[in-house]
CSV table of C-alpha atoms in Angstrom, one decimal:
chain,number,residue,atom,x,y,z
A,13,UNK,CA,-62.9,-28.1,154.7
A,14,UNK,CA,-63.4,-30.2,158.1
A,15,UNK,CA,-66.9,-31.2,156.2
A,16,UNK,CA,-65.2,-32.0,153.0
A,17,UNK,CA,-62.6,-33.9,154.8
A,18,UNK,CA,-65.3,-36.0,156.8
A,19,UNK,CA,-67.2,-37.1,153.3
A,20,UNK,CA,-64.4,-38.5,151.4
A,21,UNK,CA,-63.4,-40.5,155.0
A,22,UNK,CA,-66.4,-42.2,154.6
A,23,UNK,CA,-66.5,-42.5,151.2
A,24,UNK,CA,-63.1,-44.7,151.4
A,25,UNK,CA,-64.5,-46.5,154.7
A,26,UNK,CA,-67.6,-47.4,152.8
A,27,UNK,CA,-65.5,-48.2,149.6
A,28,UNK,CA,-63.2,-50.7,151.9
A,29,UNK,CA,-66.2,-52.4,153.4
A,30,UNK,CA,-68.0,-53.0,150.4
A,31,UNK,CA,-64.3,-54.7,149.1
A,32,UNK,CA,-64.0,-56.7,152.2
A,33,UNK,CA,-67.5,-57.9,152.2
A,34,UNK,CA,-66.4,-58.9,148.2
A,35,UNK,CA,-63.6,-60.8,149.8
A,36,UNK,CA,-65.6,-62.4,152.2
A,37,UNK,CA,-68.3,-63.7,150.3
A,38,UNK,CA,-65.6,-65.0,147.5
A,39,UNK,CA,-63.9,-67.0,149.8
A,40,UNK,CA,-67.4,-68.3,151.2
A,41,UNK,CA,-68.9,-69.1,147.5
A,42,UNK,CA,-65.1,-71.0,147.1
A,43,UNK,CA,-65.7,-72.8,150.2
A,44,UNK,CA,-68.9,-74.1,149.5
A,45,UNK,CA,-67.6,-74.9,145.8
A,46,UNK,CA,-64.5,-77.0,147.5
A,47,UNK,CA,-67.4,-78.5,150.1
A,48,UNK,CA,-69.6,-79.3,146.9
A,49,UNK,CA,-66.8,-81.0,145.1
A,50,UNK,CA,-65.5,-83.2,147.8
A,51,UNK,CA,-69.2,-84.2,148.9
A,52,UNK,CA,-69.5,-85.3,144.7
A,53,UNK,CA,-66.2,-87.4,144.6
A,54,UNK,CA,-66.1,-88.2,147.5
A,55,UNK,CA,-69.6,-89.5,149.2
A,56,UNK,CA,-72.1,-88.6,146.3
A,57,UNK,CA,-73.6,-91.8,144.4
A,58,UNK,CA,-72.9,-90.2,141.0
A,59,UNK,CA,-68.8,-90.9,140.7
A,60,UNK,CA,-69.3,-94.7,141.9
A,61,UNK,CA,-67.9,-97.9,141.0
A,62,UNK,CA,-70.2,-99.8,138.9
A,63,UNK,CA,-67.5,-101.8,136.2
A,64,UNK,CA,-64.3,-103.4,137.3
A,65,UNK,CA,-62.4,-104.6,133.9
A,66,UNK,CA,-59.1,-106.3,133.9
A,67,UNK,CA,-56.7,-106.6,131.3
A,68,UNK,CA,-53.0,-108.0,130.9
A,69,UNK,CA,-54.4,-111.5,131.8
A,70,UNK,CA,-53.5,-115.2,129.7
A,71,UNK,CA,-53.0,-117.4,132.3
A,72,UNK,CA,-54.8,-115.9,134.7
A,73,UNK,CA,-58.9,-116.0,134.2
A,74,UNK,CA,-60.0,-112.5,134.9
A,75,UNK,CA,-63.2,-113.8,137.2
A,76,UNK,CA,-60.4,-114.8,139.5
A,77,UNK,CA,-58.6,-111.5,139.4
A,78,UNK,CA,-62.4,-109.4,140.0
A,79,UNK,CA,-62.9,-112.0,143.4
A,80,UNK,CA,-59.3,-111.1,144.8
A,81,UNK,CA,-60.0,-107.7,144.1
A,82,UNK,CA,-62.8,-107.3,145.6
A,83,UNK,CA,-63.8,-104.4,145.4
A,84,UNK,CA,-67.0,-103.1,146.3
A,85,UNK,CA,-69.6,-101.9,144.3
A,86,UNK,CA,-71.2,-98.5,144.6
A,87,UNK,CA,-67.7,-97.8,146.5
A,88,UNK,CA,-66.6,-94.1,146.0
A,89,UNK,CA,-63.8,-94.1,143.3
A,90,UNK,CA,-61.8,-91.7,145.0
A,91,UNK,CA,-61.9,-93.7,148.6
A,92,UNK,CA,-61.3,-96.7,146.7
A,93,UNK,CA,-58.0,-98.2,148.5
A,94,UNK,CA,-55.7,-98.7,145.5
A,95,UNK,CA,-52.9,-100.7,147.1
A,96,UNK,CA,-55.2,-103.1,149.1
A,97,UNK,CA,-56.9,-104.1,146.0
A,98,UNK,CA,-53.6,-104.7,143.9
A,99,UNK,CA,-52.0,-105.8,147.2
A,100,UNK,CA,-54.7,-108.8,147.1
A,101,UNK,CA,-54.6,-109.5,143.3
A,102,UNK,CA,-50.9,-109.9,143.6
A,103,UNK,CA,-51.9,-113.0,146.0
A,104,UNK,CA,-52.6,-114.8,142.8
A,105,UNK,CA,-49.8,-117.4,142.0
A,106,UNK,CA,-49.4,-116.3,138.1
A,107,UNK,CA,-49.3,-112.4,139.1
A,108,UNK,CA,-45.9,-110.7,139.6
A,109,UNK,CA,-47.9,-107.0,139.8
A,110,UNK,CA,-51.1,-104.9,139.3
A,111,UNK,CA,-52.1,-101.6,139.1
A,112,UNK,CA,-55.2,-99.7,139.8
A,113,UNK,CA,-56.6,-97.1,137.2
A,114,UNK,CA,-59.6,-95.1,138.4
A,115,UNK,CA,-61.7,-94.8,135.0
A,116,UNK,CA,-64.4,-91.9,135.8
A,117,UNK,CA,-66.8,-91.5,136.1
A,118,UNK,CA,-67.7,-95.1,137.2
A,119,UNK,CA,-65.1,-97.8,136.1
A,120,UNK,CA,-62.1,-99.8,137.8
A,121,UNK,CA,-59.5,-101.1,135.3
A,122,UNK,CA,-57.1,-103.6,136.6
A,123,UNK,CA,-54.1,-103.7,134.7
A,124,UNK,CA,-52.1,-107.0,135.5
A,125,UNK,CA,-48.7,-108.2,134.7
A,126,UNK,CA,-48.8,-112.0,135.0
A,127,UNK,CA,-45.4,-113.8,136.2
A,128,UNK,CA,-43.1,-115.4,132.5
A,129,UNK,CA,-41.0,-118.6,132.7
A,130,UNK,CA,-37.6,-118.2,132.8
A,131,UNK,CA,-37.1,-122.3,133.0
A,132,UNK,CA,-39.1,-125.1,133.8
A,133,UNK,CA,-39.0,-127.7,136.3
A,134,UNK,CA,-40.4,-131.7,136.5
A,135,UNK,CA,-43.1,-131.4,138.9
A,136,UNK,CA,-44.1,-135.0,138.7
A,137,UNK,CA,-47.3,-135.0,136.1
A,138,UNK,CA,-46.5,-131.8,134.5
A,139,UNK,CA,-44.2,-129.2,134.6
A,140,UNK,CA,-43.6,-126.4,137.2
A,141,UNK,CA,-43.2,-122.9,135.7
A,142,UNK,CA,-40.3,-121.3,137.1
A,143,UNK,CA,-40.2,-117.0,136.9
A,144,UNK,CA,-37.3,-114.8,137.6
A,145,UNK,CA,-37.7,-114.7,141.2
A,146,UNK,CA,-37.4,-118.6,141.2
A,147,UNK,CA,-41.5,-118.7,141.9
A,148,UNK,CA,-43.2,-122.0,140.4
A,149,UNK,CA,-46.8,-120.2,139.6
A,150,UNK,CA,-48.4,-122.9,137.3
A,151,UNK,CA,-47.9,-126.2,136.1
A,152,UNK,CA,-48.6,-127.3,132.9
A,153,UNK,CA,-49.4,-131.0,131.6
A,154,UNK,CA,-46.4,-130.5,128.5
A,155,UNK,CA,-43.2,-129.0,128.3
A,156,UNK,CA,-43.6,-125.2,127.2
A,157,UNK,CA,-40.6,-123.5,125.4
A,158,UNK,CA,-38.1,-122.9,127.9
A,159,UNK,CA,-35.3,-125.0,129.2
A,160,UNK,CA,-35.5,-127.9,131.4
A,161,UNK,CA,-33.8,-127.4,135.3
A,162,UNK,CA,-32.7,-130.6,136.7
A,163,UNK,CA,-32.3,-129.5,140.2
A,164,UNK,CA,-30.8,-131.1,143.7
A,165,UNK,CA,-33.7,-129.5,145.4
A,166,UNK,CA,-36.6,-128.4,143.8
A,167,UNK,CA,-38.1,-127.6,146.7
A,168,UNK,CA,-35.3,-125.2,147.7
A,169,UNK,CA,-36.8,-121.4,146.8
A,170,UNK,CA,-33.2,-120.1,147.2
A,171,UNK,CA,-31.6,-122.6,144.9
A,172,UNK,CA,-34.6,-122.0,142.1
A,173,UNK,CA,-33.9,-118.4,142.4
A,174,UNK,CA,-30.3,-118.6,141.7
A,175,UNK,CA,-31.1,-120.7,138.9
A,176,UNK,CA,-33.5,-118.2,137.6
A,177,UNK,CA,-30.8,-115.1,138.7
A,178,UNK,CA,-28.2,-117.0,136.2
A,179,UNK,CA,-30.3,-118.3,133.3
A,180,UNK,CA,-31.9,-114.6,133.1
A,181,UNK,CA,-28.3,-113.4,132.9
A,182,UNK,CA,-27.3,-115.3,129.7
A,183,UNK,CA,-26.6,-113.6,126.6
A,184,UNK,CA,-29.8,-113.2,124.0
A,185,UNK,CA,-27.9,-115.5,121.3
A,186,UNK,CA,-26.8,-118.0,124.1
A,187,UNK,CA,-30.3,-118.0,125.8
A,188,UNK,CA,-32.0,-119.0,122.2
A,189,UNK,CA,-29.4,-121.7,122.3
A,190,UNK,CA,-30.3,-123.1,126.0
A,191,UNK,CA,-31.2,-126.8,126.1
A,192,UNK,CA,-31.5,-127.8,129.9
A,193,UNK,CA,-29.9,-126.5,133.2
A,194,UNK,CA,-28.5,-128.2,136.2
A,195,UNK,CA,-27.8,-127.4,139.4
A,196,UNK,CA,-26.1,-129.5,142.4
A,197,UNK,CA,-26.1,-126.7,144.6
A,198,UNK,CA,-26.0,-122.7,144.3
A,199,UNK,CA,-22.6,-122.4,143.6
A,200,UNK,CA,-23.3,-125.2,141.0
A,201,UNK,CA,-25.2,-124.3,137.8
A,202,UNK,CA,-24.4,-125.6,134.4
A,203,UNK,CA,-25.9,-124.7,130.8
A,204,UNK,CA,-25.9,-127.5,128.1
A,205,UNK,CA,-26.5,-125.8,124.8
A,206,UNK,CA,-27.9,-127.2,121.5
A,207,UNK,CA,-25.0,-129.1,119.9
A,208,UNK,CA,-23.9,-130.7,123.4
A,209,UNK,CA,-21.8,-127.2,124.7
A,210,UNK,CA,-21.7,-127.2,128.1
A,211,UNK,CA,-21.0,-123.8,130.3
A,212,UNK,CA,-20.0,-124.3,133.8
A,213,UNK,CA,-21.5,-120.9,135.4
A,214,UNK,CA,-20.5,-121.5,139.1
A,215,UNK,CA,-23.2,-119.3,141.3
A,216,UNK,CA,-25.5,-116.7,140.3
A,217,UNK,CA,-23.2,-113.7,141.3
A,218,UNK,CA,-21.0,-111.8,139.2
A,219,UNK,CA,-23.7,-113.1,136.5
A,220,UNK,CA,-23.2,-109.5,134.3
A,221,UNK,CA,-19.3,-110.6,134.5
A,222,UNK,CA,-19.9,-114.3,133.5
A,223,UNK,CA,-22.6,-113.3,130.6
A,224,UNK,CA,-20.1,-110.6,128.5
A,225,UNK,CA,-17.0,-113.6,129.6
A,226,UNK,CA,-19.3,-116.5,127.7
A,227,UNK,CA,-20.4,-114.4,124.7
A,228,UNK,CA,-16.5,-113.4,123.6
A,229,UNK,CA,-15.5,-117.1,124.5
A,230,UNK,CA,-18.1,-118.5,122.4
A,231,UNK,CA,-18.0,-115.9,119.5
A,232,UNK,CA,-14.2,-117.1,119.4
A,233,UNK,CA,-15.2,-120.7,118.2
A,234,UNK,CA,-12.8,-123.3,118.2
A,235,UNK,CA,-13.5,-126.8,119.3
A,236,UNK,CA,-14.2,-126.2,122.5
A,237,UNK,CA,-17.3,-128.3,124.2
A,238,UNK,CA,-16.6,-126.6,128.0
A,239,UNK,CA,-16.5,-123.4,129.2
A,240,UNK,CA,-15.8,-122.3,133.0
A,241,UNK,CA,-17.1,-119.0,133.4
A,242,UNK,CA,-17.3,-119.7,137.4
A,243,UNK,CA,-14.5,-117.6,137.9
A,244,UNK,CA,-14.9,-114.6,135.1
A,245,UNK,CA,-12.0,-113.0,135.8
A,246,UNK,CA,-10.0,-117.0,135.0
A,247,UNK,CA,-11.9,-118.8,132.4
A,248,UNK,CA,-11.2,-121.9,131.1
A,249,UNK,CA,-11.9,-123.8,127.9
A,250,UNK,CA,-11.8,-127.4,127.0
């Protein structure tokens, strides 16, 4: 019985070796699968750049957006720092953002979104493009489409962006409408529609209040050529 006993000891020793050496030599084939994979992504010449293309771009020419890129041939696509490359094409002037796409097995795309004009300023030869963040990032020989700003300072980034704050506010239907803006200071900004309305708008806070304020006071009608929105809560009408 002790024999019998003995044999089918050994029998399950022998069975629980051959699993463990199964075990072990799984996890050693996964291993040098994981190794294998990381050494191709990561270091091998086969998953490399070799094309950068860009797209999103009109004002911007897209041999400027591949130098501020920069980024390096041959480089690894995985190890290719995303944010420092995007981070250096948003240095361009008529970029507000970019993002990196990793195209494998060999290509870059860089997908801009290039800065719009909220209004325009006179720059003195041409006209400064103004965007929503109150950033001049062109200037063009002729007027474009959007309205005029005369302005106190043009120089004055904080004044151009409450400009820009308060213009992007306006109403869709009052917007199409726009003719020219002025601003004295930022607690001054007026609107002078087609058809010589004028809309004192104060400054750019409480913009959401003033916008919905304007649009019932002008859907109203009457003869009305001034509206004083500078105060939402008080308007006035003249």
């Amino acid at each position: 019985m002790s024999a019998e006993l003995d044999q089918a000891l050994r029998v399950r020793q022998r069975a629980r070796a051959r699993r463990r050496n199964r075990r072990f030599a799984a996890v050693a084939v996964g291993l040098l699968v994981v190794a294998a994979l990381a050494w191709l992504v990561g270091f091998s010449p086969v998953l490399v750049v070799r094309d950068v293309e860009v797209t999103g771009t009109v004002l911007t020419p897209v041999d400027d957006v591949r130098a501020a890129a920069a980024v390096p041939a041959g480089a690894p696509l995985a190890r290719l720092d995303g944010a420092a490359v995007t981070g250096r094409v948003e240095q361009l002037a008529t970029v507000a953002d970019a993002r990196l796409v990793r195209s494998w097995p060999s290509t870059v795309r860089i997908e801009v979104t290039e800065r719009s004009a909220v209004y325009q300023i006179d720059a003195g030869g041409g006209y400064g493009q103004v965007d929503s963040s109150g950033v001049v990032f062109t200037t063009s020989p002729e007027r474009s489409a959007v309205p005029v700003a005369a302005l106190a300072d043009a120089g004055d980034q904080g004044l151009r962006a409450a400009v820009a704050a308060a213009t992007s506010a306006l109403p869709q239907d009052v917007r199409e409408r726009l003719g020219s803006v002025s601003a004295g200071s930022v607690d001054s900004i007026s609107f002078l529609l087609d058809g010589g309305t004028t809309i004192f708008w104060g400054g750019a806070e409480q913009s959401a209040e003033k916008a919905s304020v304007i649009e019932v006071l002008l859907a109203r009608g009457g003869d009305y050529t001034t509206y004083d929105v500078s105060a939402p809560s008080r308007p006035a009408a003249s």
